Amino acid sequence: MRGSHYGFDLFDDCLTCTWRTEGYFCNIEPSVRLKFDATTFTNVYPDGAVLFSEGQPPRGIFLICHGRAKLSISSAEGRTLITKIAEAGEALGLSSSISGNPYKTAAETIEPSQIKFVRRDDLLRFIGEHHEASASVIRQLAHECEAGTDHIRAIELSHSAAGKLANLILSWCTTQGKGCDPCRCQMLMTHEDLSQLIGTSRETVTRLLKEFRDRKLITLKGSTLNVQNRAALEALVVL
């Protein structure tokens, strides 16, 4: 472990890391994890750092040890849609590194993050030699498929922008709230990012957040969001 200028401790190796999450590469047996660690290159990125771009050949995976990143796709006209906010423990670019096809999304950090990079050849060799690692890959790919379906459902089947935003906030309660009541989570994305995540305009997001605050559904203090009326948000989702 070494010090940090980013407000969190840094860990050089997986065995001493205290950030380990349940699932994926963090959960493999310690002796195998040590071998995996030997294939990685660790770096710390500021927020807004581009890890890879849509259409680039797959160089390898970027494993988030600490922090978060957004995955996005863009149209020829310049429209951008955020497809996912990746959390600690997830490996970015995994499907492309397995298939050999270009990265399907762009990946950019949304907060200071410690990330391990594994070259594609090293990854393929490692999962070929260790069945436990192969199972971790399968679990993440399955999770990505399910999360992609949930995201499409939230965007395409919600009847209103308010329902989409409410659904997003409730999803934060699941991933960040850790059972607290009222739910408290961090909203580190800009209004533009939020609009790209739910498929609406930045102006609409700004208006809806103000409306949610005025109706006392949520409170916002800096980047901290508190859900004050969860039942009302859930009602918006099903309208």
PDB file of N, CA and C in Angstrom, residues 161-233:
ATOM      1  N   ALA A 161     -40.002  10.965 -18.699  1.00  0.00           N
ATOM      2  CA  ALA A 161     -38.643  11.276 -18.270  1.00  0.00           C
ATOM      3  C   ALA A 161     -38.543  11.227 -16.747  1.00  0.00           C
ATOM      4  N   ALA A 162     -39.624  11.644 -16.054  1.00  0.00           N
ATOM      5  CA  ALA A 162     -39.635  11.593 -14.595  1.00  0.00           C
ATOM      6  C   ALA A 162     -39.486  10.160 -14.105  1.00  0.00           C
ATOM      7  N   GLY A 163     -40.157   9.227 -14.775  1.00  0.00           N
ATOM      8  CA  GLY A 163     -40.047   7.821 -14.400  1.00  0.00           C
ATOM      9  C   GLY A 163     -38.649   7.279 -14.618  1.00  0.00           C
ATOM     10  N   LYS A 164     -38.010   7.712 -15.710  1.00  0.00           N
ATOM     11  CA  LYS A 164     -36.646   7.255 -15.985  1.00  0.00           C
ATOM     12  C   LYS A 164     -35.675   7.769 -14.931  1.00  0.00           C
ATOM     13  N   LEU A 165     -35.818   9.048 -14.563  1.00  0.00           N
ATOM     14  CA  LEU A 165     -34.927   9.618 -13.559  1.00  0.00           C
ATOM     15  C   LEU A 165     -35.182   8.996 -12.193  1.00  0.00           C
ATOM     16  N   ALA A 166     -36.436   8.784 -11.860  1.00  0.00           N
ATOM     17  CA  ALA A 166     -36.768   8.141 -10.589  1.00  0.00           C
ATOM     18  C   ALA A 166     -36.179   6.731 -10.532  1.00  0.00           C
ATOM     19  N   ASN A 167     -36.271   6.004 -11.620  1.00  0.00           N
ATOM     20  CA  ASN A 167     -35.722   4.652 -11.677  1.00  0.00           C
ATOM     21  C   ASN A 167     -34.210   4.666 -11.489  1.00  0.00           C
ATOM     22  N   LEU A 168     -33.547   5.665 -12.078  1.00  0.00           N
ATOM     23  CA  LEU A 168     -32.098   5.781 -11.927  1.00  0.00           C
ATOM     24  C   LEU A 168     -31.721   6.041 -10.467  1.00  0.00           C
ATOM     25  N   ILE A 169     -32.424   6.956  -9.833  1.00  0.00           N
ATOM     26  CA  ILE A 169     -32.141   7.271  -8.430  1.00  0.00           C
ATOM     27  C   ILE A 169     -32.363   6.042  -7.545  1.00  0.00           C
ATOM     28  N   LEU A 170     -33.428   5.301  -7.813  1.00  0.00           N
ATOM     29  CA  LEU A 170     -33.707   4.095  -7.029  1.00  0.00           C
ATOM     30  C   LEU A 170     -32.626   3.033  -7.248  1.00  0.00           C
ATOM     31  N   SER A 171     -32.073   2.981  -8.465  1.00  0.00           N
ATOM     32  CA  SER A 171     -30.996   2.026  -8.719  1.00  0.00           C
ATOM     33  C   SER A 171     -29.752   2.386  -7.915  1.00  0.00           C
ATOM     34  N   TRP A 172     -29.522   3.696  -7.711  1.00  0.00           N
ATOM     35  CA  TRP A 172     -28.399   4.119  -6.862  1.00  0.00           C
ATOM     36  C   TRP A 172     -28.607   3.647  -5.432  1.00  0.00           C
ATOM     37  N   CYS A 173     -29.853   3.656  -4.980  1.00  0.00           N
ATOM     38  CA  CYS A 173     -30.133   3.176  -3.619  1.00  0.00           C
ATOM     39  C   CYS A 173     -29.725   1.721  -3.478  1.00  0.00           C
ATOM     40  N   THR A 174     -29.897   0.951  -4.554  1.00  0.00           N
ATOM     41  CA  THR A 174     -29.541  -0.466  -4.519  1.00  0.00           C
ATOM     42  C   THR A 174     -28.031  -0.655  -4.515  1.00  0.00           C
ATOM     43  N   THR A 175     -27.327   0.111  -5.359  1.00  0.00           N
ATOM     44  CA  THR A 175     -25.886  -0.095  -5.508  1.00  0.00           C
ATOM     45  C   THR A 175     -25.063   0.661  -4.482  1.00  0.00           C
ATOM     46  N   GLN A 176     -25.592   1.822  -3.995  1.00  0.00           N
ATOM     47  CA  GLN A 176     -24.803   2.643  -3.085  1.00  0.00           C
ATOM     48  C   GLN A 176     -25.414   2.781  -1.694  1.00  0.00           C
ATOM     49  N   GLY A 177     -26.740   2.642  -1.602  1.00  0.00           N
ATOM     50  CA  GLY A 177     -27.426   2.966  -0.357  1.00  0.00           C
ATOM     51  C   GLY A 177     -27.139   2.024   0.790  1.00  0.00           C
ATOM     52  N   LYS A 178     -26.804   0.762   0.482  1.00  0.00           N
ATOM     53  CA  LYS A 178     -26.432  -0.222   1.493  1.00  0.00           C
ATOM     54  C   LYS A 178     -27.465  -0.338   2.620  1.00  0.00           C
ATOM     55  N   GLY A 179     -28.738  -0.243   2.232  1.00  0.00           N
ATOM     56  CA  GLY A 179     -29.805  -0.492   3.190  1.00  0.00           C
ATOM     57  C   GLY A 179     -30.151   0.659   4.106  1.00  0.00           C
ATOM     58  N   CYS A 180     -29.510   1.826   3.934  1.00  0.00           N
ATOM     59  CA  CYS A 180     -29.815   2.935   4.834  1.00  0.00           C
ATOM     60  C   CYS A 180     -31.201   3.509   4.523  1.00  0.00           C
ATOM     61  N   ASP A 181     -31.841   4.043   5.534  1.00  0.00           N
ATOM     62  CA  ASP A 181     -33.180   4.604   5.384  1.00  0.00           C
ATOM     63  C   ASP A 181     -33.253   5.910   6.173  1.00  0.00           C
ATOM     64  N   PRO A 182     -33.373   7.085   5.497  1.00  0.00           N
ATOM     65  CA  PRO A 182     -33.538   7.198   4.049  1.00  0.00           C
ATOM     66  C   PRO A 182     -32.247   6.898   3.300  1.00  0.00           C
ATOM     67  N   CYS A 183     -32.403   6.506   2.042  1.00  0.00           N
ATOM     68  CA  CYS A 183     -31.252   6.174   1.210  1.00  0.00           C
ATOM     69  C   CYS A 183     -30.376   7.406   1.007  1.00  0.00           C
ATOM     70  N   ARG A 184     -29.063   7.224   1.124  1.00  0.00           N
ATOM     71  CA  ARG A 184     -28.105   8.293   0.868  1.00  0.00           C
ATOM     72  C   ARG A 184     -27.092   7.782  -0.148  1.00  0.00           C
ATOM     73  N   CYS A 185     -26.859   8.528  -1.211  1.00  0.00           N
ATOM     74  CA  CYS A 185     -25.913   8.106  -2.237  1.00  0.00           C
ATOM     75  C   CYS A 185     -25.209   9.326  -2.825  1.00  0.00           C
ATOM     76  N   GLN A 186     -24.174   9.064  -3.608  1.00  0.00           N
ATOM     77  CA  GLN A 186     -23.400  10.133  -4.234  1.00  0.00           C
ATOM     78  C   GLN A 186     -23.825  10.307  -5.688  1.00  0.00           C
ATOM     79  N   MET A 187     -24.126  11.545  -6.066  1.00  0.00           N
ATOM     80  CA  MET A 187     -24.446  11.868  -7.451  1.00  0.00           C
ATOM     81  C   MET A 187     -23.271  12.670  -8.011  1.00  0.00           C
ATOM     82  N   LEU A 188     -22.308  11.940  -8.588  1.00  0.00           N
ATOM     83  CA  LEU A 188     -21.076  12.561  -9.047  1.00  0.00           C
ATOM     84  C   LEU A 188     -21.132  12.962 -10.510  1.00  0.00           C
ATOM     85  N   MET A 189     -22.212  12.612 -11.196  1.00  0.00           N
ATOM     86  CA  MET A 189     -22.330  12.929 -12.617  1.00  0.00           C
ATOM     87  C   MET A 189     -22.946  14.309 -12.820  1.00  0.00           C
ATOM     88  N   THR A 190     -22.599  14.916 -13.944  1.00  0.00           N
ATOM     89  CA  THR A 190     -23.206  16.196 -14.311  1.00  0.00           C
ATOM     90  C   THR A 190     -24.626  15.965 -14.815  1.00  0.00           C
ATOM     91  N   HIS A 191     -25.395  17.041 -14.919  1.00  0.00           N
ATOM     92  CA  HIS A 191     -26.744  16.924 -15.488  1.00  0.00           C
ATOM     93  C   HIS A 191     -26.685  16.423 -16.930  1.00  0.00           C
ATOM     94  N   GLU A 192     -25.632  16.798 -17.652  1.00  0.00           N
ATOM     95  CA  GLU A 192     -25.456  16.301 -19.024  1.00  0.00           C
ATOM     96  C   GLU A 192     -25.264  14.794 -19.020  1.00  0.00           C
ATOM     97  N   ASP A 193     -24.434  14.285 -18.088  1.00  0.00           N
ATOM     98  CA  ASP A 193     -24.232  12.839 -17.976  1.00  0.00           C
ATOM     99  C   ASP A 193     -25.546  12.127 -17.665  1.00  0.00           C
ATOM    100  N   LEU A 194     -26.312  12.693 -16.748  1.00  0.00           N
ATOM    101  CA  LEU A 194     -27.592  12.080 -16.383  1.00  0.00           C
ATOM    102  C   LEU A 194     -28.535  12.026 -17.576  1.00  0.00           C
ATOM    103  N   SER A 195     -28.533  13.094 -18.363  1.00  0.00           N
ATOM    104  CA  SER A 195     -29.420  13.123 -19.535  1.00  0.00           C
ATOM    105  C   SER A 195     -29.021  12.047 -20.538  1.00  0.00           C
ATOM    106  N   GLN A 196     -27.706  11.828 -20.690  1.00  0.00           N
ATOM    107  CA  GLN A 196     -27.233  10.792 -21.614  1.00  0.00           C
ATOM    108  C   GLN A 196     -27.506   9.400 -21.079  1.00  0.00           C
ATOM    109  N   LEU A 197     -27.618   9.276 -19.775  1.00  0.00           N
ATOM    110  CA  LEU A 197     -27.872   7.970 -19.178  1.00  0.00           C
ATOM    111  C   LEU A 197     -29.331   7.556 -19.311  1.00  0.00           C
ATOM    112  N   ILE A 198     -30.256   8.527 -19.282  1.00  0.00           N
ATOM    113  CA  ILE A 198     -31.674   8.176 -19.354  1.00  0.00           C
ATOM    114  C   ILE A 198     -32.315   8.577 -20.684  1.00  0.00           C
ATOM    115  N   GLY A 199     -31.509   9.098 -21.610  1.00  0.00           N
ATOM    116  CA  GLY A 199     -32.020   9.386 -22.946  1.00  0.00           C
ATOM    117  C   GLY A 199     -32.954  10.572 -23.030  1.00  0.00           C
ATOM    118  N   THR A 200     -32.592  11.674 -22.355  1.00  0.00           N
ATOM    119  CA  THR A 200     -33.397  12.888 -22.435  1.00  0.00           C
ATOM    120  C   THR A 200     -32.450  14.077 -22.524  1.00  0.00           C
ATOM    121  N   SER A 201     -32.963  15.294 -22.343  1.00  0.00           N
ATOM    122  CA  SER A 201     -32.120  16.485 -22.467  1.00  0.00           C
ATOM    123  C   SER A 201     -31.594  16.933 -21.110  1.00  0.00           C
ATOM    124  N   ARG A 202     -30.495  17.691 -21.132  1.00  0.00           N
ATOM    125  CA  ARG A 202     -29.938  18.221 -19.889  1.00  0.00           C
ATOM    126  C   ARG A 202     -30.938  19.153 -19.201  1.00  0.00           C
ATOM    127  N   GLU A 203     -31.658  19.943 -19.988  1.00  0.00           N
ATOM    128  CA  GLU A 203     -32.637  20.867 -19.424  1.00  0.00           C
ATOM    129  C   GLU A 203     -33.748  20.112 -18.685  1.00  0.00           C
ATOM    130  N   THR A 204     -34.148  18.980 -19.248  1.00  0.00           N
ATOM    131  CA  THR A 204     -35.185  18.175 -18.602  1.00  0.00           C
ATOM    132  C   THR A 204     -34.699  17.616 -17.268  1.00  0.00           C
ATOM    133  N   VAL A 205     -33.457  17.141 -17.241  1.00  0.00           N
ATOM    134  CA  VAL A 205     -32.895  16.622 -15.992  1.00  0.00           C
ATOM    135  C   VAL A 205     -32.849  17.709 -14.930  1.00  0.00           C
ATOM    136  N   THR A 206     -32.391  18.899 -15.293  1.00  0.00           N
ATOM    137  CA  THR A 206     -32.320  20.010 -14.340  1.00  0.00           C
ATOM    138  C   THR A 206     -33.701  20.348 -13.797  1.00  0.00           C
ATOM    139  N   ARG A 207     -34.697  20.394 -14.689  1.00  0.00           N
ATOM    140  CA  ARG A 207     -36.064  20.716 -14.268  1.00  0.00           C
ATOM    141  C   ARG A 207     -36.620  19.642 -13.340  1.00  0.00           C
ATOM    142  N   LEU A 208     -36.373  18.372 -13.670  1.00  0.00           N
ATOM    143  CA  LEU A 208     -36.926  17.288 -12.866  1.00  0.00           C
ATOM    144  C   LEU A 208     -36.276  17.209 -11.490  1.00  0.00           C
ATOM    145  N   LEU A 209     -34.972  17.438 -11.412  1.00  0.00           N
ATOM    146  CA  LEU A 209     -34.319  17.424 -10.107  1.00  0.00           C
ATOM    147  C   LEU A 209     -34.881  18.516  -9.209  1.00  0.00           C
ATOM    148  N   LYS A 210     -35.118  19.698  -9.791  1.00  0.00           N
ATOM    149  CA  LYS A 210     -35.722  20.782  -9.018  1.00  0.00           C
ATOM    150  C   LYS A 210     -37.133  20.401  -8.568  1.00  0.00           C
ATOM    151  N   GLU A 211     -37.875  19.766  -9.476  1.00  0.00           N
ATOM    152  CA  GLU A 211     -39.236  19.344  -9.140  1.00  0.00           C
ATOM    153  C   GLU A 211     -39.220  18.294  -8.028  1.00  0.00           C
ATOM    154  N   PHE A 212     -38.289  17.342  -8.102  1.00  0.00           N
ATOM    155  CA  PHE A 212     -38.192  16.320  -7.062  1.00  0.00           C
ATOM    156  C   PHE A 212     -37.843  16.952  -5.711  1.00  0.00           C
ATOM    157  N   ARG A 213     -36.977  17.954  -5.731  1.00  0.00           N
ATOM    158  CA  ARG A 213     -36.624  18.630  -4.477  1.00  0.00           C
ATOM    159  C   ARG A 213     -37.824  19.413  -3.931  1.00  0.00           C
ATOM    160  N   ASP A 214     -38.520  20.126  -4.829  1.00  0.00           N
ATOM    161  CA  ASP A 214     -39.664  20.928  -4.392  1.00  0.00           C
ATOM    162  C   ASP A 214     -40.769  20.050  -3.802  1.00  0.00           C
ATOM    163  N   ARG A 215     -40.906  18.839  -4.353  1.00  0.00           N
ATOM    164  CA  ARG A 215     -41.930  17.918  -3.855  1.00  0.00           C
ATOM    165  C   ARG A 215     -41.438  17.102  -2.657  1.00  0.00           C
ATOM    166  N   LYS A 216     -40.184  17.388  -2.239  1.00  0.00           N
ATOM    167  CA  LYS A 216     -39.569  16.715  -1.095  1.00  0.00           C
ATOM    168  C   LYS A 216     -39.436  15.209  -1.308  1.00  0.00           C
ATOM    169  N   LEU A 217     -39.212  14.837  -2.567  1.00  0.00           N
ATOM    170  CA  LEU A 217     -38.905  13.439  -2.860  1.00  0.00           C
ATOM    171  C   LEU A 217     -37.437  13.156  -2.566  1.00  0.00           C
ATOM    172  N   ILE A 218     -36.587  14.164  -2.797  1.00  0.00           N
ATOM    173  CA  ILE A 218     -35.155  14.034  -2.561  1.00  0.00           C
ATOM    174  C   ILE A 218     -34.630  15.341  -1.963  1.00  0.00           C
ATOM    175  N   THR A 219     -33.440  15.268  -1.398  1.00  0.00           N
ATOM    176  CA  THR A 219     -32.682  16.470  -1.055  1.00  0.00           C
ATOM    177  C   THR A 219     -31.299  16.316  -1.668  1.00  0.00           C
ATOM    178  N   LEU A 220     -30.700  17.435  -2.021  1.00  0.00           N
ATOM    179  CA  LEU A 220     -29.359  17.446  -2.596  1.00  0.00           C
ATOM    180  C   LEU A 220     -28.511  18.448  -1.839  1.00  0.00           C
ATOM    181  N   LYS A 221     -27.369  17.976  -1.342  1.00  0.00           N
ATOM    182  CA  LYS A 221     -26.409  18.851  -0.693  1.00  0.00           C
ATOM    183  C   LYS A 221     -25.039  18.511  -1.244  1.00  0.00           C
ATOM    184  N   GLY A 222     -24.527  19.398  -2.114  1.00  0.00           N
ATOM    185  CA  GLY A 222     -23.309  19.069  -2.828  1.00  0.00           C
ATOM    186  C   GLY A 222     -23.573  17.882  -3.739  1.00  0.00           C
ATOM    187  N   SER A 223     -22.753  16.841  -3.622  1.00  0.00           N
ATOM    188  CA  SER A 223     -22.947  15.634  -4.429  1.00  0.00           C
ATOM    189  C   SER A 223     -23.737  14.562  -3.693  1.00  0.00           C
ATOM    190  N   THR A 224     -24.183  14.852  -2.462  1.00  0.00           N
ATOM    191  CA  THR A 224     -24.919  13.868  -1.672  1.00  0.00           C
ATOM    192  C   THR A 224     -26.416  13.992  -1.918  1.00  0.00           C
ATOM    193  N   LEU A 225     -27.018  12.893  -2.347  1.00  0.00           N
ATOM    194  CA  LEU A 225     -28.449  12.846  -2.613  1.00  0.00           C
ATOM    195  C   LEU A 225     -29.118  11.961  -1.576  1.00  0.00           C
ATOM    196  N   ASN A 226     -30.168  12.480  -0.934  1.00  0.00           N
ATOM    197  CA  ASN A 226     -30.960  11.714   0.025  1.00  0.00           C
ATOM    198  C   ASN A 226     -32.365  11.502  -0.531  1.00  0.00           C
ATOM    199  N   VAL A 227     -32.813  10.274  -0.508  1.00  0.00           N
ATOM    200  CA  VAL A 227     -34.181   9.965  -0.931  1.00  0.00           C
ATOM    201  C   VAL A 227     -35.097  10.135   0.276  1.00  0.00           C
ATOM    202  N   GLN A 228     -36.029  11.085   0.202  1.00  0.00           N
ATOM    203  CA  GLN A 228     -36.927  11.380   1.300  1.00  0.00           C
ATOM    204  C   GLN A 228     -38.268  10.658   1.180  1.00  0.00           C
ATOM    205  N   ASN A 229     -38.643  10.341  -0.063  1.00  0.00           N
ATOM    206  CA  ASN A 229     -39.945   9.690  -0.274  1.00  0.00           C
ATOM    207  C   ASN A 229     -39.784   8.619  -1.347  1.00  0.00           C
ATOM    208  N   ARG A 230     -39.324   7.474  -0.919  1.00  0.00           N
ATOM    209  CA  ARG A 230     -39.058   6.376  -1.853  1.00  0.00           C
ATOM    210  C   ARG A 230     -40.335   5.886  -2.529  1.00  0.00           C
ATOM    211  N   ALA A 231     -41.414   5.829  -1.778  1.00  0.00           N
ATOM    212  CA  ALA A 231     -42.677   5.332  -2.339  1.00  0.00           C
ATOM    213  C   ALA A 231     -43.137   6.207  -3.502  1.00  0.00           C
ATOM    214  N   ALA A 232     -42.954   7.528  -3.380  1.00  0.00           N
ATOM    215  CA  ALA A 232     -43.368   8.431  -4.456  1.00  0.00           C
ATOM    216  C   ALA A 232     -42.501   8.225  -5.703  1.00  0.00           C
ATOM    217  N   LEU A 233     -41.205   7.998  -5.508  1.00  0.00           N
ATOM    218  CA  LEU A 233     -40.328   7.723  -6.656  1.00  0.00           C
ATOM    219  C   LEU A 233     -40.734   6.420  -7.327  1.00  0.00           C
TER     220      LEU A 233
END
